[in-house]
Protein backbone atom coordinates (compact mmCIF):
# COMPACT_ATOMS: atom_id res chain seq x y z
CA UNK A 1 0.00 0.00 0.00
CA UNK A 2 1.50 3.34 -0.96
CA UNK A 3 1.28 6.42 1.24
CA UNK A 4 -1.85 8.41 0.64
CA UNK A 5 -1.43 11.71 -1.19
CA UNK A 6 -1.42 14.90 0.82
CA UNK A 7 -4.69 16.83 0.83
CA UNK A 8 -4.77 20.06 -1.13
CA UNK A 9 -5.21 22.94 1.31
CA UNK A 10 -8.68 24.37 0.87
CA UNK A 11 -9.73 21.72 -1.63
CA UNK A 12 -12.51 19.15 -1.36
CA UNK A 13 -10.06 16.66 0.09
CA UNK A 14 -9.21 19.04 2.94
CA UNK A 15 -12.90 19.67 3.63
CA UNK A 16 -13.62 15.93 3.71
CA UNK A 17 -10.68 15.33 6.03
CA UNK A 18 -11.80 18.13 8.38
CA UNK A 19 -15.41 16.92 8.51
CA UNK A 20 -14.44 13.27 9.03
CA UNK A 21 -11.90 14.17 11.74
CA UNK A 22 -14.53 16.34 13.48
CA UNK A 23 -17.05 13.50 13.27
CA UNK A 24 -14.61 11.09 14.90
CA UNK A 25 -13.91 13.49 17.77
CA UNK A 26 -17.61 14.29 18.31
CA UNK A 27 -18.78 10.69 18.19
CA UNK A 28 -16.00 9.51 20.46
CA UNK A 29 -16.94 12.19 23.01
CA UNK A 30 -20.66 11.40 22.76
CA UNK A 31 -20.74 7.61 22.46
CA UNK A 32 -17.28 6.36 23.36
CA UNK A 33 -14.60 4.84 21.25
CA UNK A 34 -16.10 1.34 21.14
CA UNK A 35 -19.18 2.68 19.31
CA UNK A 36 -17.17 4.11 16.40
CA UNK A 37 -17.74 2.55 13.00
CA UNK A 38 -16.94 3.79 9.53
CA UNK A 39 -20.63 4.07 8.56
CA UNK A 40 -21.40 6.03 11.73
CA UNK A 41 -18.48 8.41 11.18
CA UNK A 42 -19.35 8.83 7.50
CA UNK A 43 -22.98 9.65 8.30
CA UNK A 44 -21.95 12.27 10.86
CA UNK A 45 -19.42 13.77 8.43
CA UNK A 46 -21.92 13.88 5.57
CA UNK A 47 -19.92 11.60 3.29
CA UNK A 48 -20.40 8.05 2.09
CA UNK A 49 -18.65 5.15 3.83
CA UNK A 50 -16.87 4.44 0.54
CA UNK A 51 -15.27 7.90 0.76
CA UNK A 52 -13.84 7.00 4.16
CA UNK A 53 -12.69 3.56 3.03
CA UNK A 54 -11.12 4.98 -0.13
CA UNK A 55 -9.22 7.67 1.77
CA UNK A 56 -8.25 5.80 4.96
CA UNK A 57 -8.78 2.12 4.22
CA UNK A 58 -10.22 1.19 7.60
CA UNK A 59 -11.25 2.60 10.95
CA UNK A 60 -7.84 2.07 12.57
CA UNK A 61 -6.07 4.07 9.87
CA UNK A 62 -8.63 6.83 10.25
CA UNK A 63 -8.10 6.88 14.02
CA UNK A 64 -4.34 6.98 13.41
CA UNK A 65 -4.73 9.98 11.10
CA UNK A 66 -6.95 11.79 13.61
CA UNK A 67 -4.42 11.06 16.37
CA UNK A 68 -1.53 12.50 14.40
CA UNK A 69 -3.46 15.69 13.79
CA UNK A 70 -4.29 15.91 17.51
CA UNK A 71 -0.60 15.38 18.37
CA UNK A 72 0.53 18.23 16.10
CA UNK A 73 2.00 20.93 18.34
CA UNK A 74 -0.08 24.09 18.51
CA UNK A 75 2.89 26.41 19.07
CA UNK A 76 6.65 26.53 18.98
CA UNK A 77 8.45 25.81 22.24
CA UNK A 78 9.07 28.80 24.48
CA UNK A 79 12.47 30.46 24.56
CA UNK A 80 13.95 30.23 28.06
CA UNK A 81 17.27 31.87 27.20
CA UNK A 82 19.53 28.83 26.92
CA UNK A 83 19.55 25.40 25.35
CA UNK A 84 19.51 23.47 28.64
CA UNK A 85 16.55 25.47 29.92
CA UNK A 86 14.75 25.27 26.56
CA UNK A 87 15.24 21.53 26.19
CA UNK A 88 14.32 20.84 29.81
CA UNK A 89 11.09 22.85 29.54
CA UNK A 90 10.26 21.17 26.24
CA UNK A 91 10.92 17.66 27.61
CA UNK A 92 8.85 18.31 30.75
CA UNK A 93 5.97 19.67 28.66
CA UNK A 94 6.23 16.71 26.25
CA UNK A 95 6.14 14.29 29.19
CA UNK A 96 3.14 16.01 30.75
CA UNK A 97 1.13 16.16 27.51
CA UNK A 98 1.94 12.71 26.19
CA UNK A 99 1.61 10.88 29.52
CA UNK A 100 -1.96 12.12 30.01
CA UNK A 101 -4.66 9.56 29.22
CA UNK A 102 -5.61 11.33 25.95
CA UNK A 103 -1.94 11.73 25.00
CA UNK A 104 -1.22 8.02 25.49
CA UNK A 105 -4.36 7.09 23.52
CA UNK A 106 -3.35 9.34 20.63
CA UNK A 107 0.18 7.91 20.64
CA UNK A 108 -1.16 4.35 20.55
CA UNK A 109 -3.56 5.22 17.72
CA UNK A 110 -0.82 6.92 15.72
CA UNK A 111 1.40 3.85 16.06
CA UNK A 112 -1.34 1.36 15.19
CA UNK A 113 -1.95 2.82 11.75
CA UNK A 114 -0.46 1.35 8.60
CA UNK A 115 3.34 1.80 8.83
CA UNK A 116 3.41 2.90 5.20
CA UNK A 117 0.93 5.74 5.82
CA UNK A 118 3.67 7.71 7.53
CA UNK A 119 1.62 8.64 10.59
CA UNK A 120 4.21 7.47 13.11
CA UNK A 121 6.98 9.26 11.27
CA UNK A 122 4.89 12.45 11.19
CA UNK A 123 4.75 12.30 15.00
CA UNK A 124 8.50 11.86 15.11
CA UNK A 125 8.90 14.77 12.70
CA UNK A 126 6.98 17.05 15.08
CA UNK A 127 9.50 16.36 17.84
CA UNK A 128 12.48 16.62 15.48
CA UNK A 129 11.24 20.01 14.22
CA UNK A 130 11.03 21.30 17.78
CA UNK A 131 14.49 19.99 18.63
CA UNK A 132 15.85 21.63 15.46
CA UNK A 133 14.26 24.92 16.51
CA UNK A 134 15.79 24.71 19.99
CA UNK A 135 19.21 23.91 18.49
CA UNK A 136 18.94 26.78 16.00
CA UNK A 137 18.06 29.23 18.77
CA UNK A 138 21.02 28.03 20.80
CA UNK A 139 23.36 28.37 17.83
CA UNK A 140 22.07 31.90 17.20
CA UNK A 141 22.89 32.73 20.84
CA UNK A 142 26.42 31.42 20.25
CA UNK A 143 26.09 28.39 22.50
CA UNK A 144 28.72 25.73 21.89
CA UNK A 145 28.92 22.00 22.54
CA UNK A 146 25.36 21.35 21.43
CA UNK A 147 24.27 17.77 20.84
CA UNK A 148 23.13 16.60 17.43
CA UNK A 149 19.38 16.36 16.87
CA UNK A 150 19.54 12.57 16.63
CA UNK A 151 21.31 12.35 19.99
CA UNK A 152 18.43 14.27 21.56
CA UNK A 153 15.88 12.10 19.76
CA UNK A 154 17.64 8.89 20.87
CA UNK A 155 18.47 9.89 24.45
CA UNK A 156 15.57 12.16 25.42
CA UNK A 157 12.56 11.65 23.14
CA UNK A 158 12.83 7.86 22.70
CA UNK A 159 13.13 7.05 26.42
CA UNK A 160 10.27 9.43 27.19
CA UNK A 161 8.05 7.70 24.66
CA UNK A 162 9.02 4.24 25.85
CA UNK A 163 8.18 5.05 29.46
CA UNK A 164 4.96 6.87 28.52
CA UNK A 165 3.70 3.95 26.45
CA UNK A 166 5.01 0.96 28.39
CA UNK A 167 5.88 2.00 31.95
CA UNK A 168 3.84 5.12 32.74
CA UNK A 169 3.57 4.63 36.50
CA UNK A 170 5.53 7.07 38.57
CA UNK A 171 6.65 9.34 35.73
CA UNK A 172 7.68 12.73 37.03
CA UNK A 173 9.34 15.84 35.58
CA UNK A 174 12.61 14.71 37.19
CA UNK A 175 12.77 11.86 34.68
CA UNK A 176 12.73 14.33 31.78
CA UNK A 177 15.31 16.55 33.51
CA UNK A 178 17.60 13.57 34.11
CA UNK A 179 17.43 12.61 30.42
CA UNK A 180 18.32 16.16 29.37
CA UNK A 181 21.21 16.26 31.86
CA UNK A 182 22.50 12.92 30.56
CA UNK A 183 22.47 13.94 26.89
CA UNK A 184 24.14 17.26 27.63
CA UNK A 185 26.74 15.66 29.91
CA UNK A 186 27.61 12.94 27.41
CA UNK A 187 27.88 15.54 24.64
CA UNK A 188 30.24 17.71 26.71
CA UNK A 189 32.87 14.94 26.85
mmCIF file of C-alpha atoms in Angstrom:
data_model
loop_
_atom_site.group_PDB
_atom_site.id
_atom_site.type_symbol
_atom_site.label_atom_id
_atom_site.label_comp_id
_atom_site.label_asym_id
_atom_site.label_seq_id
_atom_site.Cartn_x
_atom_site.Cartn_y
_atom_site.Cartn_z
ATOM 1 C CA UNK A 1 0.000 0.000 0.000
ATOM 2 C CA UNK A 2 1.503 3.344 -0.960
ATOM 3 C CA UNK A 3 1.276 6.422 1.245
ATOM 4 C CA UNK A 4 -1.855 8.407 0.641
ATOM 5 C CA UNK A 5 -1.433 11.714 -1.189
ATOM 6 C CA UNK A 6 -1.424 14.896 0.824
ATOM 7 C CA UNK A 7 -4.691 16.830 0.826
ATOM 8 C CA UNK A 8 -4.773 20.057 -1.131
ATOM 9 C CA UNK A 9 -5.205 22.939 1.307
ATOM 10 C CA UNK A 10 -8.676 24.374 0.874
ATOM 11 C CA UNK A 11 -9.731 21.720 -1.632
ATOM 12 C CA UNK A 12 -12.511 19.154 -1.355
ATOM 13 C CA UNK A 13 -10.062 16.663 0.092
ATOM 14 C CA UNK A 14 -9.209 19.037 2.939
ATOM 15 C CA UNK A 15 -12.899 19.672 3.634
ATOM 16 C CA UNK A 16 -13.620 15.932 3.706
ATOM 17 C CA UNK A 17 -10.678 15.335 6.035
ATOM 18 C CA UNK A 18 -11.797 18.127 8.379
ATOM 19 C CA UNK A 19 -15.412 16.925 8.508
ATOM 20 C CA UNK A 20 -14.441 13.271 9.032
ATOM 21 C CA UNK A 21 -11.904 14.166 11.745
ATOM 22 C CA UNK A 22 -14.532 16.339 13.479
ATOM 23 C CA UNK A 23 -17.049 13.503 13.265
ATOM 24 C CA UNK A 24 -14.608 11.087 14.902
ATOM 25 C CA UNK A 25 -13.909 13.489 17.766
ATOM 26 C CA UNK A 26 -17.612 14.295 18.306
ATOM 27 C CA UNK A 27 -18.779 10.690 18.193
ATOM 28 C CA UNK A 28 -16.004 9.507 20.460
ATOM 29 C CA UNK A 29 -16.938 12.193 23.007
ATOM 30 C CA UNK A 30 -20.660 11.396 22.761
ATOM 31 C CA UNK A 31 -20.736 7.611 22.463
ATOM 32 C CA UNK A 32 -17.283 6.360 23.360
ATOM 33 C CA UNK A 33 -14.599 4.839 21.247
ATOM 34 C CA UNK A 34 -16.104 1.343 21.142
ATOM 35 C CA UNK A 35 -19.176 2.676 19.310
ATOM 36 C CA UNK A 36 -17.168 4.109 16.400
ATOM 37 C CA UNK A 37 -17.741 2.549 13.000
ATOM 38 C CA UNK A 38 -16.936 3.794 9.527
ATOM 39 C CA UNK A 39 -20.633 4.073 8.556
ATOM 40 C CA UNK A 40 -21.401 6.033 11.731
ATOM 41 C CA UNK A 41 -18.478 8.409 11.183
ATOM 42 C CA UNK A 42 -19.349 8.825 7.504
ATOM 43 C CA UNK A 43 -22.981 9.649 8.298
ATOM 44 C CA UNK A 44 -21.950 12.269 10.864
ATOM 45 C CA UNK A 45 -19.415 13.768 8.434
ATOM 46 C CA UNK A 46 -21.922 13.883 5.572
ATOM 47 C CA UNK A 47 -19.918 11.597 3.288
ATOM 48 C CA UNK A 48 -20.404 8.048 2.089
ATOM 49 C CA UNK A 49 -18.652 5.150 3.835
ATOM 50 C CA UNK A 50 -16.868 4.439 0.543
ATOM 51 C CA UNK A 51 -15.273 7.897 0.762
ATOM 52 C CA UNK A 52 -13.838 7.002 4.163
ATOM 53 C CA UNK A 53 -12.692 3.558 3.031
ATOM 54 C CA UNK A 54 -11.124 4.977 -0.131
ATOM 55 C CA UNK A 55 -9.224 7.667 1.771
ATOM 56 C CA UNK A 56 -8.253 5.803 4.957
ATOM 57 C CA UNK A 57 -8.782 2.118 4.217
ATOM 58 C CA UNK A 58 -10.217 1.185 7.604
ATOM 59 C CA UNK A 59 -11.250 2.602 10.953
ATOM 60 C CA UNK A 60 -7.838 2.072 12.575
ATOM 61 C CA UNK A 61 -6.065 4.070 9.869
ATOM 62 C CA UNK A 62 -8.634 6.834 10.250
ATOM 63 C CA UNK A 63 -8.096 6.881 14.023
ATOM 64 C CA UNK A 64 -4.338 6.982 13.410
ATOM 65 C CA UNK A 65 -4.728 9.975 11.101
ATOM 66 C CA UNK A 66 -6.945 11.794 13.610
ATOM 67 C CA UNK A 67 -4.417 11.060 16.375
ATOM 68 C CA UNK A 68 -1.531 12.499 14.397
ATOM 69 C CA UNK A 69 -3.462 15.694 13.793
ATOM 70 C CA UNK A 70 -4.285 15.909 17.509
ATOM 71 C CA UNK A 71 -0.597 15.377 18.369
ATOM 72 C CA UNK A 72 0.526 18.230 16.101
ATOM 73 C CA UNK A 73 1.997 20.934 18.342
ATOM 74 C CA UNK A 74 -0.075 24.086 18.508
ATOM 75 C CA UNK A 75 2.888 26.414 19.070
ATOM 76 C CA UNK A 76 6.649 26.532 18.978
ATOM 77 C CA UNK A 77 8.449 25.806 22.239
ATOM 78 C CA UNK A 78 9.069 28.801 24.481
ATOM 79 C CA UNK A 79 12.466 30.456 24.559
ATOM 80 C CA UNK A 80 13.947 30.231 28.061
ATOM 81 C CA UNK A 81 17.268 31.871 27.200
ATOM 82 C CA UNK A 82 19.534 28.832 26.923
ATOM 83 C CA UNK A 83 19.547 25.396 25.351
ATOM 84 C CA UNK A 84 19.512 23.475 28.636
ATOM 85 C CA UNK A 85 16.545 25.468 29.919
ATOM 86 C CA UNK A 86 14.751 25.271 26.563
ATOM 87 C CA UNK A 87 15.235 21.527 26.190
ATOM 88 C CA UNK A 88 14.315 20.842 29.814
ATOM 89 C CA UNK A 89 11.091 22.850 29.542
ATOM 90 C CA UNK A 90 10.257 21.168 26.235
ATOM 91 C CA UNK A 91 10.917 17.662 27.615
ATOM 92 C CA UNK A 92 8.851 18.314 30.748
ATOM 93 C CA UNK A 93 5.965 19.667 28.659
ATOM 94 C CA UNK A 94 6.225 16.706 26.254
ATOM 95 C CA UNK A 95 6.136 14.287 29.186
ATOM 96 C CA UNK A 96 3.139 16.012 30.753
ATOM 97 C CA UNK A 97 1.132 16.160 27.511
ATOM 98 C CA UNK A 98 1.941 12.711 26.190
ATOM 99 C CA UNK A 99 1.610 10.882 29.522
ATOM 100 C CA UNK A 100 -1.959 12.122 30.008
ATOM 101 C CA UNK A 101 -4.655 9.558 29.220
ATOM 102 C CA UNK A 102 -5.610 11.329 25.955
ATOM 103 C CA UNK A 103 -1.940 11.729 25.001
ATOM 104 C CA UNK A 104 -1.218 8.025 25.490
ATOM 105 C CA UNK A 105 -4.358 7.094 23.524
ATOM 106 C CA UNK A 106 -3.346 9.341 20.635
ATOM 107 C CA UNK A 107 0.180 7.912 20.640
ATOM 108 C CA UNK A 108 -1.163 4.351 20.548
ATOM 109 C CA UNK A 109 -3.557 5.217 17.718
ATOM 110 C CA UNK A 110 -0.818 6.920 15.718
ATOM 111 C CA UNK A 111 1.403 3.855 16.063
ATOM 112 C CA UNK A 112 -1.345 1.364 15.189
ATOM 113 C CA UNK A 113 -1.950 2.819 11.753
ATOM 114 C CA UNK A 114 -0.455 1.353 8.598
ATOM 115 C CA UNK A 115 3.338 1.797 8.831
ATOM 116 C CA UNK A 116 3.406 2.902 5.198
ATOM 117 C CA UNK A 117 0.932 5.740 5.818
ATOM 118 C CA UNK A 118 3.668 7.714 7.525
ATOM 119 C CA UNK A 119 1.623 8.640 10.586
ATOM 120 C CA UNK A 120 4.214 7.471 13.110
ATOM 121 C CA UNK A 121 6.983 9.261 11.270
ATOM 122 C CA UNK A 122 4.890 12.447 11.189
ATOM 123 C CA UNK A 123 4.751 12.304 14.996
ATOM 124 C CA UNK A 124 8.503 11.855 15.106
ATOM 125 C CA UNK A 125 8.898 14.765 12.705
ATOM 126 C CA UNK A 126 6.977 17.046 15.085
ATOM 127 C CA UNK A 127 9.501 16.361 17.838
ATOM 128 C CA UNK A 128 12.475 16.621 15.482
ATOM 129 C CA UNK A 129 11.243 20.006 14.223
ATOM 130 C CA UNK A 130 11.030 21.299 17.780
ATOM 131 C CA UNK A 131 14.491 19.993 18.634
ATOM 132 C CA UNK A 132 15.848 21.629 15.460
ATOM 133 C CA UNK A 133 14.258 24.918 16.509
ATOM 134 C CA UNK A 134 15.792 24.710 19.989
ATOM 135 C CA UNK A 135 19.215 23.914 18.494
ATOM 136 C CA UNK A 136 18.941 26.782 15.996
ATOM 137 C CA UNK A 137 18.057 29.226 18.772
ATOM 138 C CA UNK A 138 21.015 28.025 20.803
ATOM 139 C CA UNK A 139 23.360 28.367 17.831
ATOM 140 C CA UNK A 140 22.072 31.903 17.204
ATOM 141 C CA UNK A 141 22.894 32.725 20.838
ATOM 142 C CA UNK A 142 26.421 31.425 20.247
ATOM 143 C CA UNK A 143 26.086 28.393 22.503
ATOM 144 C CA UNK A 144 28.723 25.732 21.890
ATOM 145 C CA UNK A 145 28.923 22.003 22.540
ATOM 146 C CA UNK A 146 25.362 21.351 21.430
ATOM 147 C CA UNK A 147 24.270 17.766 20.843
ATOM 148 C CA UNK A 148 23.131 16.601 17.427
ATOM 149 C CA UNK A 149 19.383 16.363 16.874
ATOM 150 C CA UNK A 150 19.537 12.569 16.629
ATOM 151 C CA UNK A 151 21.309 12.347 19.989
ATOM 152 C CA UNK A 152 18.425 14.267 21.565
ATOM 153 C CA UNK A 153 15.883 12.097 19.763
ATOM 154 C CA UNK A 154 17.643 8.891 20.870
ATOM 155 C CA UNK A 155 18.473 9.893 24.446
ATOM 156 C CA UNK A 156 15.572 12.156 25.421
ATOM 157 C CA UNK A 157 12.560 11.649 23.145
ATOM 158 C CA UNK A 158 12.833 7.858 22.699
ATOM 159 C CA UNK A 159 13.130 7.047 26.422
ATOM 160 C CA UNK A 160 10.269 9.426 27.195
ATOM 161 C CA UNK A 161 8.046 7.697 24.655
ATOM 162 C CA UNK A 162 9.019 4.240 25.854
ATOM 163 C CA UNK A 163 8.183 5.054 29.463
ATOM 164 C CA UNK A 164 4.961 6.872 28.522
ATOM 165 C CA UNK A 165 3.701 3.949 26.455
ATOM 166 C CA UNK A 166 5.007 0.958 28.390
ATOM 167 C CA UNK A 167 5.882 2.004 31.952
ATOM 168 C CA UNK A 168 3.839 5.118 32.744
ATOM 169 C CA UNK A 169 3.565 4.629 36.501
ATOM 170 C CA UNK A 170 5.530 7.074 38.565
ATOM 171 C CA UNK A 171 6.646 9.342 35.725
ATOM 172 C CA UNK A 172 7.679 12.731 37.033
ATOM 173 C CA UNK A 173 9.342 15.836 35.578
ATOM 174 C CA UNK A 174 12.610 14.708 37.192
ATOM 175 C CA UNK A 175 12.773 11.856 34.682
ATOM 176 C CA UNK A 176 12.730 14.334 31.784
ATOM 177 C CA UNK A 177 15.306 16.554 33.514
ATOM 178 C CA UNK A 178 17.598 13.566 34.108
ATOM 179 C CA UNK A 179 17.433 12.614 30.421
ATOM 180 C CA UNK A 180 18.322 16.160 29.365
ATOM 181 C CA UNK A 181 21.211 16.260 31.856
ATOM 182 C CA UNK A 182 22.500 12.924 30.562
ATOM 183 C CA UNK A 183 22.474 13.939 26.890
ATOM 184 C CA UNK A 184 24.137 17.258 27.631
ATOM 185 C CA UNK A 185 26.744 15.664 29.912
ATOM 186 C CA UNK A 186 27.607 12.936 27.413
ATOM 187 C CA UNK A 187 27.881 15.535 24.639
ATOM 188 C CA UNK A 188 30.244 17.705 26.708
ATOM 189 C CA UNK A 189 32.870 14.944 26.846
#
